[in-house]
Structures are given as C-alpha cells and as structure tokens.
PDB file of C-alpha atoms in Angstrom:
ATOM      1  CA  MET A   1      18.460  91.786 -18.268  1.00  0.00           C
ATOM      2  CA  ARG A   2      22.108  92.639 -17.555  1.00  0.00           C
ATOM      3  CA  THR A   3      24.446  90.056 -16.064  1.00  0.00           C
ATOM      4  CA  ALA A   4      26.671  90.805 -13.068  1.00  0.00           C
ATOM      5  CA  PHE A   5      29.624  88.755 -11.860  1.00  0.00           C
ATOM      6  CA  TYR A   6      31.159  88.993  -8.379  1.00  0.00           C
ATOM      7  CA  ILE A   7      34.539  87.284  -8.321  1.00  0.00           C
ATOM      8  CA  SER A   8      37.549  87.045  -6.048  1.00  0.00           C
ATOM      9  CA  ASP A   9      40.495  84.940  -4.965  1.00  0.00           C
ATOM     10  CA  GLY A  10      38.706  84.647  -1.607  1.00  0.00           C
ATOM     11  CA  THR A  11      35.068  84.368  -0.572  1.00  0.00           C
ATOM     12  CA  ALA A  12      33.897  87.141  -2.971  1.00  0.00           C
ATOM     13  CA  ILE A  13      31.865  88.611  -0.115  1.00  0.00           C
ATOM     14  CA  THR A  14      33.506  92.021  -0.523  1.00  0.00           C
ATOM     15  CA  SER A  15      32.771  92.039  -4.253  1.00  0.00           C
ATOM     16  CA  GLU A  16      29.156  91.073  -3.576  1.00  0.00           C
ATOM     17  CA  VAL A  17      28.636  93.724  -0.917  1.00  0.00           C
ATOM     18  CA  PHE A  18      30.055  96.555  -3.034  1.00  0.00           C
ATOM     19  CA  GLY A  19      28.467  95.308  -6.259  1.00  0.00           C
ATOM     20  CA  HIS A  20      25.023  94.772  -4.778  1.00  0.00           C
ATOM     21  CA  ALA A  21      25.145  98.164  -3.078  1.00  0.00           C
ATOM     22  CA  LEU A  22      25.882  99.870  -6.382  1.00  0.00           C
ATOM     23  CA  LEU A  23      23.371  97.925  -8.460  1.00  0.00           C
ATOM     24  CA  SER A  24      20.611  98.473  -5.891  1.00  0.00           C
ATOM     25  CA  LEU A  25      20.651 102.126  -6.971  1.00  0.00           C
ATOM     26  CA  PHE A  26      19.303 101.189 -10.388  1.00  0.00           C
ATOM     27  CA  PRO A  27      15.627 100.176 -10.854  1.00  0.00           C
ATOM     28  CA  MET A  28      16.203  97.157 -13.081  1.00  0.00           C
ATOM     29  CA  GLU A  29      16.720  93.400 -12.829  1.00  0.00           C
ATOM     30  CA  PHE A  30      20.136  91.737 -12.900  1.00  0.00           C
ATOM     31  CA  GLU A  31      21.237  88.138 -13.272  1.00  0.00           C
ATOM     32  CA  HIS A  32      23.791  87.591 -10.525  1.00  0.00           C
ATOM     33  CA  HIS A  33      26.738  85.157 -10.559  1.00  0.00           C
ATOM     34  CA  THR A  34      29.306  84.735  -7.790  1.00  0.00           C
ATOM     35  CA  ILE A  35      32.613  82.957  -8.416  1.00  0.00           C
ATOM     36  CA  SER A  36      34.870  82.580  -5.386  1.00  0.00           C
ATOM     37  CA  PHE A  37      38.367  81.235  -4.649  1.00  0.00           C
ATOM     38  CA  ILE A  38      39.912  81.940  -8.047  1.00  0.00           C
ATOM     39  CA  GLU A  39      43.390  81.216  -6.750  1.00  0.00           C
ATOM     40  CA  ASN A  40      45.314  80.349  -9.923  1.00  0.00           C
ATOM     41  CA  LEU A  41      45.420  81.162 -13.636  1.00  0.00           C
ATOM     42  CA  GLU A  42      43.511  78.015 -14.600  1.00  0.00           C
ATOM     43  CA  LYS A  43      40.537  79.039 -12.489  1.00  0.00           C
ATOM     44  CA  ALA A  44      40.865  82.603 -13.756  1.00  0.00           C
ATOM     45  CA  GLU A  45      40.685  81.340 -17.351  1.00  0.00           C
ATOM     46  CA  GLN A  46      37.516  79.376 -16.501  1.00  0.00           C
ATOM     47  CA  ALA A  47      35.934  82.443 -14.893  1.00  0.00           C
ATOM     48  CA  LYS A  48      36.894  84.542 -17.913  1.00  0.00           C
ATOM     49  CA  GLN A  49      35.224  82.015 -20.210  1.00  0.00           C
ATOM     50  CA  LYS A  50      31.992  82.165 -18.192  1.00  0.00           C
ATOM     51  CA  ILE A  51      31.963  85.948 -18.503  1.00  0.00           C
ATOM     52  CA  ASN A  52      32.649  85.758 -22.238  1.00  0.00           C
ATOM     53  CA  ASN A  53      29.911  83.163 -22.700  1.00  0.00           C
ATOM     54  CA  ALA A  54      27.443  85.453 -20.934  1.00  0.00           C
ATOM     55  CA  TYR A  55      28.379  88.230 -23.355  1.00  0.00           C
ATOM     56  CA  LYS A  56      27.846  85.944 -26.361  1.00  0.00           C
ATOM     57  CA  LYS A  57      24.492  84.811 -24.993  1.00  0.00           C
ATOM     58  CA  THR A  58      23.049  88.243 -24.171  1.00  0.00           C
ATOM     59  CA  GLY A  59      24.915  90.552 -26.537  1.00  0.00           C
ATOM     60  CA  GLU A  60      25.545  92.920 -23.629  1.00  0.00           C
ATOM     61  CA  LYS A  61      28.798  93.097 -21.735  1.00  0.00           C
ATOM     62  CA  PRO A  62      28.490  91.687 -18.195  1.00  0.00           C
ATOM     63  CA  LEU A  63      29.354  93.874 -15.222  1.00  0.00           C
ATOM     64  CA  VAL A  64      32.341  92.360 -13.403  1.00  0.00           C
ATOM     65  CA  PHE A  65      33.048  93.331  -9.797  1.00  0.00           C
ATOM     66  CA  HIS A  66      36.308  91.982  -8.408  1.00  0.00           C
ATOM     67  CA  THR A  67      38.927  92.481  -5.699  1.00  0.00           C
ATOM     68  CA  PHE A  68      41.982  90.581  -6.953  1.00  0.00           C
ATOM     69  CA  VAL A  69      45.386  91.364  -5.482  1.00  0.00           C
ATOM     70  CA  ASN A  70      47.404  88.907  -7.636  1.00  0.00           C
ATOM     71  CA  PRO A  71      48.474  90.923 -10.719  1.00  0.00           C
ATOM     72  CA  GLU A  72      48.532  87.932 -13.114  1.00  0.00           C
ATOM     73  CA  ILE A  73      45.065  86.737 -12.131  1.00  0.00           C
ATOM     74  CA  ARG A  74      43.763  90.314 -12.199  1.00  0.00           C
ATOM     75  CA  ALA A  75      45.149  90.810 -15.712  1.00  0.00           C
ATOM     76  CA  MET A  76      43.453  87.608 -16.889  1.00  0.00           C
ATOM     77  CA  ILE A  77      40.066  88.725 -15.582  1.00  0.00           C
ATOM     78  CA  ASP A  78      40.547  92.283 -16.855  1.00  0.00           C
ATOM     79  CA  SER A  79      40.997  90.886 -20.381  1.00  0.00           C
ATOM     80  CA  CYS A  80      37.499  89.386 -20.447  1.00  0.00           C
ATOM     81  CA  ASP A  81      34.525  90.681 -22.455  1.00  0.00           C
ATOM     82  CA  GLY A  82      33.019  92.418 -19.448  1.00  0.00           C
ATOM     83  CA  ILE A  83      32.986  95.884 -17.908  1.00  0.00           C
ATOM     84  CA  ILE A  84      35.485  95.778 -15.039  1.00  0.00           C
ATOM     85  CA  TYR A  85      34.961  97.374 -11.630  1.00  0.00           C
ATOM     86  CA  ASN A  86      38.018  96.813  -9.437  1.00  0.00           C
ATOM     87  CA  PHE A  87      37.250  98.397  -6.077  1.00  0.00           C
ATOM     88  CA  LEU A  88      40.711  98.071  -4.608  1.00  0.00           C
ATOM     89  CA  GLU A  89      42.591 100.033  -7.278  1.00  0.00           C
ATOM     90  CA  HIS A  90      40.399 103.102  -6.745  1.00  0.00           C
ATOM     91  CA  PHE A  91      41.183 103.325  -3.034  1.00  0.00           C
ATOM     92  CA  VAL A  92      44.662 101.880  -2.486  1.00  0.00           C
ATOM     93  CA  LYS A  93      46.721 104.776  -3.925  1.00  0.00           C
ATOM     94  CA  PRO A  94      44.879 107.536  -2.015  1.00  0.00           C
ATOM     95  CA  LEU A  95      45.190 105.491   1.192  1.00  0.00           C
ATOM     96  CA  GLU A  96      48.902 104.936   0.620  1.00  0.00           C
ATOM     97  CA  GLN A  97      49.350 108.693   0.322  1.00  0.00           C
ATOM     98  CA  GLN A  98      47.253 109.358   3.407  1.00  0.00           C
ATOM     99  CA  LEU A  99      48.892 106.687   5.588  1.00  0.00           C
ATOM    100  CA  GLY A 100      52.410 107.205   4.300  1.00  0.00           C
ATOM    101  CA  ILE A 101      53.105 103.506   3.669  1.00  0.00           C
ATOM    102  CA  GLU A 102      52.738 101.156   0.724  1.00  0.00           C
ATOM    103  CA  ALA A 103      49.984  98.558   0.657  1.00  0.00           C
ATOM    104  CA  LYS A 104      51.073  94.921   0.829  1.00  0.00           C
ATOM    105  CA  PRO A 105      48.240  92.963  -0.831  1.00  0.00           C
ATOM    106  CA  LYS A 106      47.604  89.470   0.453  1.00  0.00           C
ATOM    107  CA  ALA A 107      44.871  87.063  -0.655  1.00  0.00           C
ATOM    108  CA  HIS A 108      42.139  86.232   1.898  1.00  0.00           C
ATOM    109  CA  ARG A 109      43.285  88.960   4.287  1.00  0.00           C
ATOM    110  CA  THR A 110      39.853  90.602   4.516  1.00  0.00           C
ATOM    111  CA  HIS A 111      38.136  87.452   5.758  1.00  0.00           C
ATOM    112  CA  SER A 112      40.873  85.448   7.464  1.00  0.00           C
ATOM    113  CA  ILE A 113      40.159  84.338  11.015  1.00  0.00           C
ATOM    114  CA  HIS A 114      41.071  86.682  13.846  1.00  0.00           C
ATOM    115  CA  GLN A 115      41.190  84.253  16.757  1.00  0.00           C
ATOM    116  CA  HIS A 116      39.802  86.617  19.391  1.00  0.00           C
ATOM    117  CA  SER A 117      36.789  87.748  17.362  1.00  0.00           C
ATOM    118  CA  TYR A 118      36.196  84.205  16.080  1.00  0.00           C
ATOM    119  CA  GLU A 119      35.928  82.853  19.629  1.00  0.00           C
ATOM    120  CA  HIS A 120      33.609  85.731  20.545  1.00  0.00           C
ATOM    121  CA  ARG A 121      31.286  84.862  17.677  1.00  0.00           C
ATOM    122  CA  ILE A 122      31.252  81.118  18.358  1.00  0.00           C
ATOM    123  CA  ASP A 123      30.467  81.725  22.046  1.00  0.00           C
ATOM    124  CA  ALA A 124      27.743  84.182  21.069  1.00  0.00           C
ATOM    125  CA  VAL A 125      26.128  81.743  18.609  1.00  0.00           C
ATOM    126  CA  ASN A 126      26.116  78.994  21.245  1.00  0.00           C
ATOM    127  CA  TYR A 127      24.562  81.443  23.692  1.00  0.00           C
ATOM    128  CA  ALA A 128      21.853  82.502  21.224  1.00  0.00           C
ATOM    129  CA  LEU A 129      20.928  78.875  20.516  1.00  0.00           C
ATOM    130  CA  ALA A 130      20.820  77.983  24.211  1.00  0.00           C
ATOM    131  CA  ASN A 131      18.690  81.019  25.067  1.00  0.00           C
ATOM    132  CA  ASP A 132      16.273  81.010  22.134  1.00  0.00           C
ATOM    133  CA  ASP A 133      12.551  81.570  22.590  1.00  0.00           C
ATOM    134  CA  GLY A 134      12.674  81.798  26.392  1.00  0.00           C
ATOM    135  CA  SER A 135      14.175  78.318  26.717  1.00  0.00           C
ATOM    136  CA  ASN A 136      16.648  79.293  29.463  1.00  0.00           C
ATOM    137  CA  VAL A 137      15.464  82.302  31.443  1.00  0.00           C
ATOM    138  CA  SER A 138      18.015  81.768  34.234  1.00  0.00           C
ATOM    139  CA  ASN A 139      20.969  82.764  32.058  1.00  0.00           C
ATOM    140  CA  TYR A 140      20.086  86.369  31.167  1.00  0.00           C
ATOM    141  CA  ALA A 141      22.838  87.865  33.332  1.00  0.00           C
ATOM    142  CA  HIS A 142      25.293  86.921  30.567  1.00  0.00           C
ATOM    143  CA  ALA A 143      23.234  88.478  27.751  1.00  0.00           C
ATOM    144  CA  ASP A 144      24.346  91.607  25.931  1.00  0.00           C
ATOM    145  CA  ILE A 145      20.760  92.122  24.758  1.00  0.00           C
ATOM    146  CA  ILE A 146      17.391  90.402  25.219  1.00  0.00           C
ATOM    147  CA  LEU A 147      15.009  90.648  22.275  1.00  0.00           C
ATOM    148  CA  VAL A 148      11.313  90.491  23.109  1.00  0.00           C
ATOM    149  CA  GLY A 149       8.169  90.437  21.011  1.00  0.00           C
ATOM    150  CA  VAL A 150       5.287  88.305  19.806  1.00  0.00           C
ATOM    151  CA  SER A 151       5.867  84.990  18.117  1.00  0.00           C
ATOM    152  CA  ARG A 152       7.272  85.254  14.544  1.00  0.00           C
ATOM    153  CA  SER A 153       8.310  88.907  14.777  1.00  0.00           C
ATOM    154  CA  GLY A 154      11.945  88.163  13.873  1.00  0.00           C
ATOM    155  CA  LYS A 155      13.571  87.552  17.258  1.00  0.00           C
ATOM    156  CA  THR A 156      15.411  84.292  16.504  1.00  0.00           C
ATOM    157  CA  PRO A 157      17.027  85.206  13.155  1.00  0.00           C
ATOM    158  CA  THR A 158      18.060  88.588  14.541  1.00  0.00           C
ATOM    159  CA  SER A 159      19.587  86.975  17.652  1.00  0.00           C
ATOM    160  CA  LEU A 160      21.605  84.581  15.523  1.00  0.00           C
ATOM    161  CA  TYR A 161      22.738  87.295  13.108  1.00  0.00           C
ATOM    162  CA  LEU A 162      23.892  89.518  15.980  1.00  0.00           C
ATOM    163  CA  ALA A 163      25.858  86.576  17.340  1.00  0.00           C
ATOM    164  CA  LEU A 164      27.402  85.361  14.115  1.00  0.00           C
ATOM    165  CA  GLN A 165      28.200  88.739  12.594  1.00  0.00           C
ATOM    166  CA  TYR A 166      29.064  90.806  15.659  1.00  0.00           C
ATOM    167  CA  GLY A 167      29.794  88.394  18.506  1.00  0.00           C
ATOM    168  CA  ILE A 168      26.901  89.786  20.559  1.00  0.00           C
ATOM    169  CA  LYS A 169      25.214  87.463  23.050  1.00  0.00           C
ATOM    170  CA  ALA A 170      21.513  87.869  22.273  1.00  0.00           C
ATOM    171  CA  ALA A 171      18.786  86.018  24.129  1.00  0.00           C
ATOM    172  CA  ASN A 172      15.163  86.278  23.073  1.00  0.00           C
ATOM    173  CA  TYR A 173      11.894  85.889  24.906  1.00  0.00           C
ATOM    174  CA  PRO A 174       8.403  85.587  23.345  1.00  0.00           C
ATOM    175  CA  PHE A 175       5.204  87.161  24.593  1.00  0.00           C
ATOM    176  CA  THR A 176       2.476  84.582  23.926  1.00  0.00           C
ATOM    177  CA  ASP A 177      -1.300  84.500  23.939  1.00  0.00           C
ATOM    178  CA  ASP A 178      -1.251  83.403  27.584  1.00  0.00           C
ATOM    179  CA  ASP A 179       0.528  86.644  28.540  1.00  0.00           C
ATOM    180  CA  MET A 180      -1.951  88.982  26.883  1.00  0.00           C
ATOM    181  CA  ASP A 181      -4.682  89.249  29.539  1.00  0.00           C
ATOM    182  CA  GLU A 182      -2.390  91.289  31.753  1.00  0.00           C
ATOM    183  CA  LEU A 183       0.796  91.845  29.805  1.00  0.00           C
ATOM    184  CA  ARG A 184       3.753  92.918  31.921  1.00  0.00           C
ATOM    185  CA  ILE A 185       7.468  92.333  32.207  1.00  0.00           C
ATOM    186  CA  PRO A 186       7.948  88.919  33.851  1.00  0.00           C
ATOM    187  CA  ASP A 187       9.660  89.002  37.242  1.00  0.00           C
ATOM    188  CA  PHE A 188      12.751  87.169  35.959  1.00  0.00           C
ATOM    189  CA  LEU A 189      13.217  89.826  33.252  1.00  0.00           C
ATOM    190  CA  LYS A 190      12.849  92.863  35.491  1.00  0.00           C
ATOM    191  CA  PRO A 191      16.479  92.837  36.725  1.00  0.00           C
ATOM    192  CA  HIS A 192      17.547  92.894  33.062  1.00  0.00           C
ATOM    193  CA  LYS A 193      15.129  95.544  31.820  1.00  0.00           C
ATOM    194  CA  LYS A 194      17.942  97.755  30.486  1.00  0.00           C
ATOM    195  CA  LYS A 195      18.986  94.916  28.178  1.00  0.00           C
ATOM    196  CA  MET A 196      15.505  94.478  26.694  1.00  0.00           C
ATOM    197  CA  PHE A 197      14.817  95.512  23.105  1.00  0.00           C
ATOM    198  CA  GLY A 198      11.431  95.068  21.459  1.00  0.00           C
ATOM    199  CA  LEU A 199      10.500  93.952  17.967  1.00  0.00           C
ATOM    200  CA  THR A 200       7.116  94.538  16.401  1.00  0.00           C
ATOM    201  CA  ILE A 201       5.724  93.929  12.923  1.00  0.00           C
ATOM    202  CA  ASP A 202       2.728  94.929  10.794  1.00  0.00           C
ATOM    203  CA  ALA A 203      -0.312  92.772  11.510  1.00  0.00           C
ATOM    204  CA  GLU A 204      -0.816  91.784   7.859  1.00  0.00           C
ATOM    205  CA  ARG A 205       2.770  90.544   7.576  1.00  0.00           C
ATOM    206  CA  LEU A 206       2.489  88.656  10.859  1.00  0.00           C
ATOM    207  CA  MET A 207      -0.711  86.991   9.646  1.00  0.00           C
ATOM    208  CA  ASP A 208       1.045  85.784   6.481  1.00  0.00           C
ATOM    209  CA  ILE A 209       4.002  84.369   8.403  1.00  0.00           C
ATOM    210  CA  ARG A 210       1.847  82.610  10.979  1.00  0.00           C
ATOM    211  CA  ASP A 211      -0.561  81.288   8.370  1.00  0.00           C
ATOM    212  CA  ASN A 212       2.328  79.527   6.639  1.00  0.00           C
ATOM    213  CA  ARG A 213       3.135  77.911   9.959  1.00  0.00           C
ATOM    214  CA  ARG A 214      -0.399  77.129  11.199  1.00  0.00           C
ATOM    215  CA  ALA A 215      -2.952  77.749   8.478  1.00  0.00           C
ATOM    216  CA  ASN A 216      -6.469  78.838   9.443  1.00  0.00           C
ATOM    217  CA  SER A 217      -5.680  78.865  13.158  1.00  0.00           C
ATOM    218  CA  LYS A 218      -6.532  81.347  15.907  1.00  0.00           C
ATOM    219  CA  TYR A 219      -2.766  81.910  16.151  1.00  0.00           C
ATOM    220  CA  ALA A 220      -2.734  83.291  12.583  1.00  0.00           C
ATOM    221  CA  SER A 221      -6.069  85.136  12.667  1.00  0.00           C
ATOM    222  CA  ALA A 222      -6.262  88.854  12.013  1.00  0.00           C
ATOM    223  CA  ARG A 223      -7.916  89.485  15.361  1.00  0.00           C
ATOM    224  CA  GLN A 224      -5.261  87.590  17.305  1.00  0.00           C
ATOM    225  CA  CYS A 225      -2.334  89.189  15.514  1.00  0.00           C
ATOM    226  CA  ARG A 226      -3.689  92.713  15.918  1.00  0.00           C
ATOM    227  CA  MET A 227      -4.484  92.146  19.598  1.00  0.00           C
ATOM    228  CA  GLU A 228      -1.034  90.769  20.434  1.00  0.00           C
ATOM    229  CA  LEU A 229       0.768  93.559  18.588  1.00  0.00           C
ATOM    230  CA  ARG A 230      -1.392  96.222  20.208  1.00  0.00           C
ATOM    231  CA  GLU A 231      -0.613  94.879  23.677  1.00  0.00           C
ATOM    232  CA  VAL A 232       3.148  94.500  23.218  1.00  0.00           C
ATOM    233  CA  GLU A 233       3.482  97.978  21.733  1.00  0.00           C
ATOM    234  CA  LYS A 234       1.563  99.393  24.706  1.00  0.00           C
ATOM    235  CA  LEU A 235       4.015  97.584  26.985  1.00  0.00           C
ATOM    236  CA  TYR A 236       7.040  98.952  25.123  1.00  0.00           C
ATOM    237  CA  LYS A 237       5.753 102.493  25.466  1.00  0.00           C
ATOM    238  CA  LYS A 238       4.681 102.114  29.086  1.00  0.00           C
ATOM    239  CA  GLU A 239       7.986 100.576  30.200  1.00  0.00           C
ATOM    240  CA  LYS A 240      10.107 102.727  27.859  1.00  0.00           C
ATOM    241  CA  ILE A 241      11.555  99.662  26.113  1.00  0.00           C
ATOM    242  CA  PRO A 242      13.203 100.705  22.823  1.00  0.00           C
ATOM    243  CA  TYR A 243      11.718  98.914  19.816  1.00  0.00           C
ATOM    244  CA  ILE A 244      11.543  98.874  16.036  1.00  0.00           C
ATOM    245  CA  ASN A 245       9.093  97.598  13.444  1.00  0.00           C
ATOM    246  CA  SER A 246      10.800  94.780  11.516  1.00  0.00           C
ATOM    247  CA  THR A 247       8.306  94.568   8.634  1.00  0.00           C
ATOM    248  CA  LYS A 248      10.262  96.272   5.866  1.00  0.00           C
ATOM    249  CA  PHE A 249      13.779  95.477   7.038  1.00  0.00           C
ATOM    250  CA  SER A 250      16.146  92.586   6.389  1.00  0.00           C
ATOM    251  CA  VAL A 251      17.769  90.840   9.356  1.00  0.00           C
ATOM    252  CA  GLU A 252      20.971  92.741   8.526  1.00  0.00           C
ATOM    253  CA  GLU A 253      19.134  96.075   8.710  1.00  0.00           C
ATOM    254  CA  ILE A 254      17.294  95.119  11.906  1.00  0.00           C
ATOM    255  CA  SER A 255      20.582  94.185  13.554  1.00  0.00           C
ATOM    256  CA  ALA A 256      22.317  97.375  12.423  1.00  0.00           C
ATOM    257  CA  LYS A 257      19.433  99.497  13.743  1.00  0.00           C
ATOM    258  CA  ILE A 258      19.560  97.708  17.093  1.00  0.00           C
ATOM    259  CA  LEU A 259      23.279  98.410  17.403  1.00  0.00           C
ATOM    260  CA  SER A 260      22.763 102.036  16.456  1.00  0.00           C
ATOM    261  CA  ILE A 261      19.946 102.564  18.962  1.00  0.00           C
ATOM    262  CA  THR A 262      21.497 100.661  21.878  1.00  0.00           C
ATOM    263  CA  GLY A 263      25.140 101.584  21.340  1.00  0.00           C
ATOM    264  CA  LEU A 264      26.188  97.961  21.807  1.00  0.00           C
ATOM    265  CA  GLN A 265      29.844  97.350  21.019  1.00  0.00           C
ATOM    266  CA  ARG A 266      30.615  94.893  18.225  1.00  0.00           C
ATOM    267  CA  HIS A 267      33.106  92.065  18.623  1.00  0.00           C
ATOM    268  CA  LYS A 268      33.514  91.622  14.898  1.00  0.00           C
ATOM    269  CA  TYR A 269      37.216  92.355  14.497  1.00  0.00           C
TER     270      TYR A 269
END
C-alpha cells in the first residue's frame, strides 16, 4: 500500500482535494496522512521526518501533495524522501503570463474569511437547523430551496452542506407514513412549489439505514420502504418536482447536482 501525504501551511484542504482527485483515478489502496499549518521550519522538519519514516517503513517513496508559498519551507519539504507534487508551481507561471501580472503568494489566502460570504454561510446554517425536518413550516418564504423526501433519504445532511459550503438557505420537509394514503403537496408548501426539490433512494439502501435506527420495525421493513419510495416518486413526476436518487452519491455530489439542476447561485466567495 502506498502512502500519501497532504501538507500545507494552511488547512491542507486544497492539497487534499487535488491529491484525492488524482489518486481516485487509480484502482488501489492508499494510506492517507494530512499535516496542516506547517508555518515554520521547525514544523517543516517534523513533517519531513514523518515522510522519511514512512519511506523507511514501507520501502516505497510516499506521494507528497503540497501547496507551500514560503520558499524556505517549500525547500525543506521538497528535500524529503518522497515524490513531490506541488500544484501551485505548475499553474502560477502560465497564469502570470495570461493575466499580465506577477503572483504575490500569501499563506492562508485560499481559505481566509471573506466577511460577506462568511455571514451568508452562518445565516444559512442557522436557517437549515431551524427549518430541519418540517420543524418550522411557516418560514419557507425565506428558503432558497426546500428538500423533500421520505425519512432518511439524505435531506438533513444535504441541507446543512448546502448551507455551510455555499451559503444556501435550505429547508427540508419529510413525507411520512401518515402522508402515504393520499400523498400530495401540503397546502403550506404549494406557494413554494418552485423551490421544492426531491430526494429519493434505493429501497435496499433505505432499509439498511432505517434498520440501524429502528431494527426490525415496520419503519425499516422492505414493504414499507418500497411503498413510500413508490409514492413519493409518483408525486415528483405528477407535480413535475425535480429530483435525484441519492443512493450512490456523497453529500458533496448530491449538493453539486442540485445546484446544477436548479441553477441556484452560490454565496461561497
């Protein structure tokens, strides 16, 4: 198993994103290590030693993904016993030529707080928490989107991710067993129909999730799960509510697909 290090003088999120994206192309297992906030030579020496120790232990050079802007720290890491992948150096020069100005590297710039977007995200997270699971149906006029679906189909984590990552105010409303006899859009949701977005999920996956929550219950039974999913999908199609199946997607992918389908504007930056 190869070892991969993601290191930075900041959060190392950029290194992780690029590194994971590249390594996901290869059908093999990796041992992942993230080292963040390497802000001085002492910490750089410690990180270098960890990389070197991994090489001694495995006999194979670790893959090192980094985004350092400090030349002294970068040189320290580059002298380790790993294979270096420095994303910034591959793109800075071409961009300088294209933009006609020199880059001015600064640590933490990629993830420092932008006050406007930060406030957007905090407000959106508070909104998502206050409007989770149909807990406050009188406040939907302020929603950017209202996620609907059966219980445990991914509404809450997606609402929170949309809020935290993009500053989008996402409410969510569950369709329960009591709704299934004559499933329709509730009266209080009808004025906000254009904001509605449906989630569905494969019955087998829903059974597993619900069984972990309430084992051997009607709620988790195959019959119940299949019936609820059948009814909500009929409603989506009848009312022309856009929807996706969340089974094989991460919350990041679900959120990105929702943005792509709805055209919602992000408040990330």
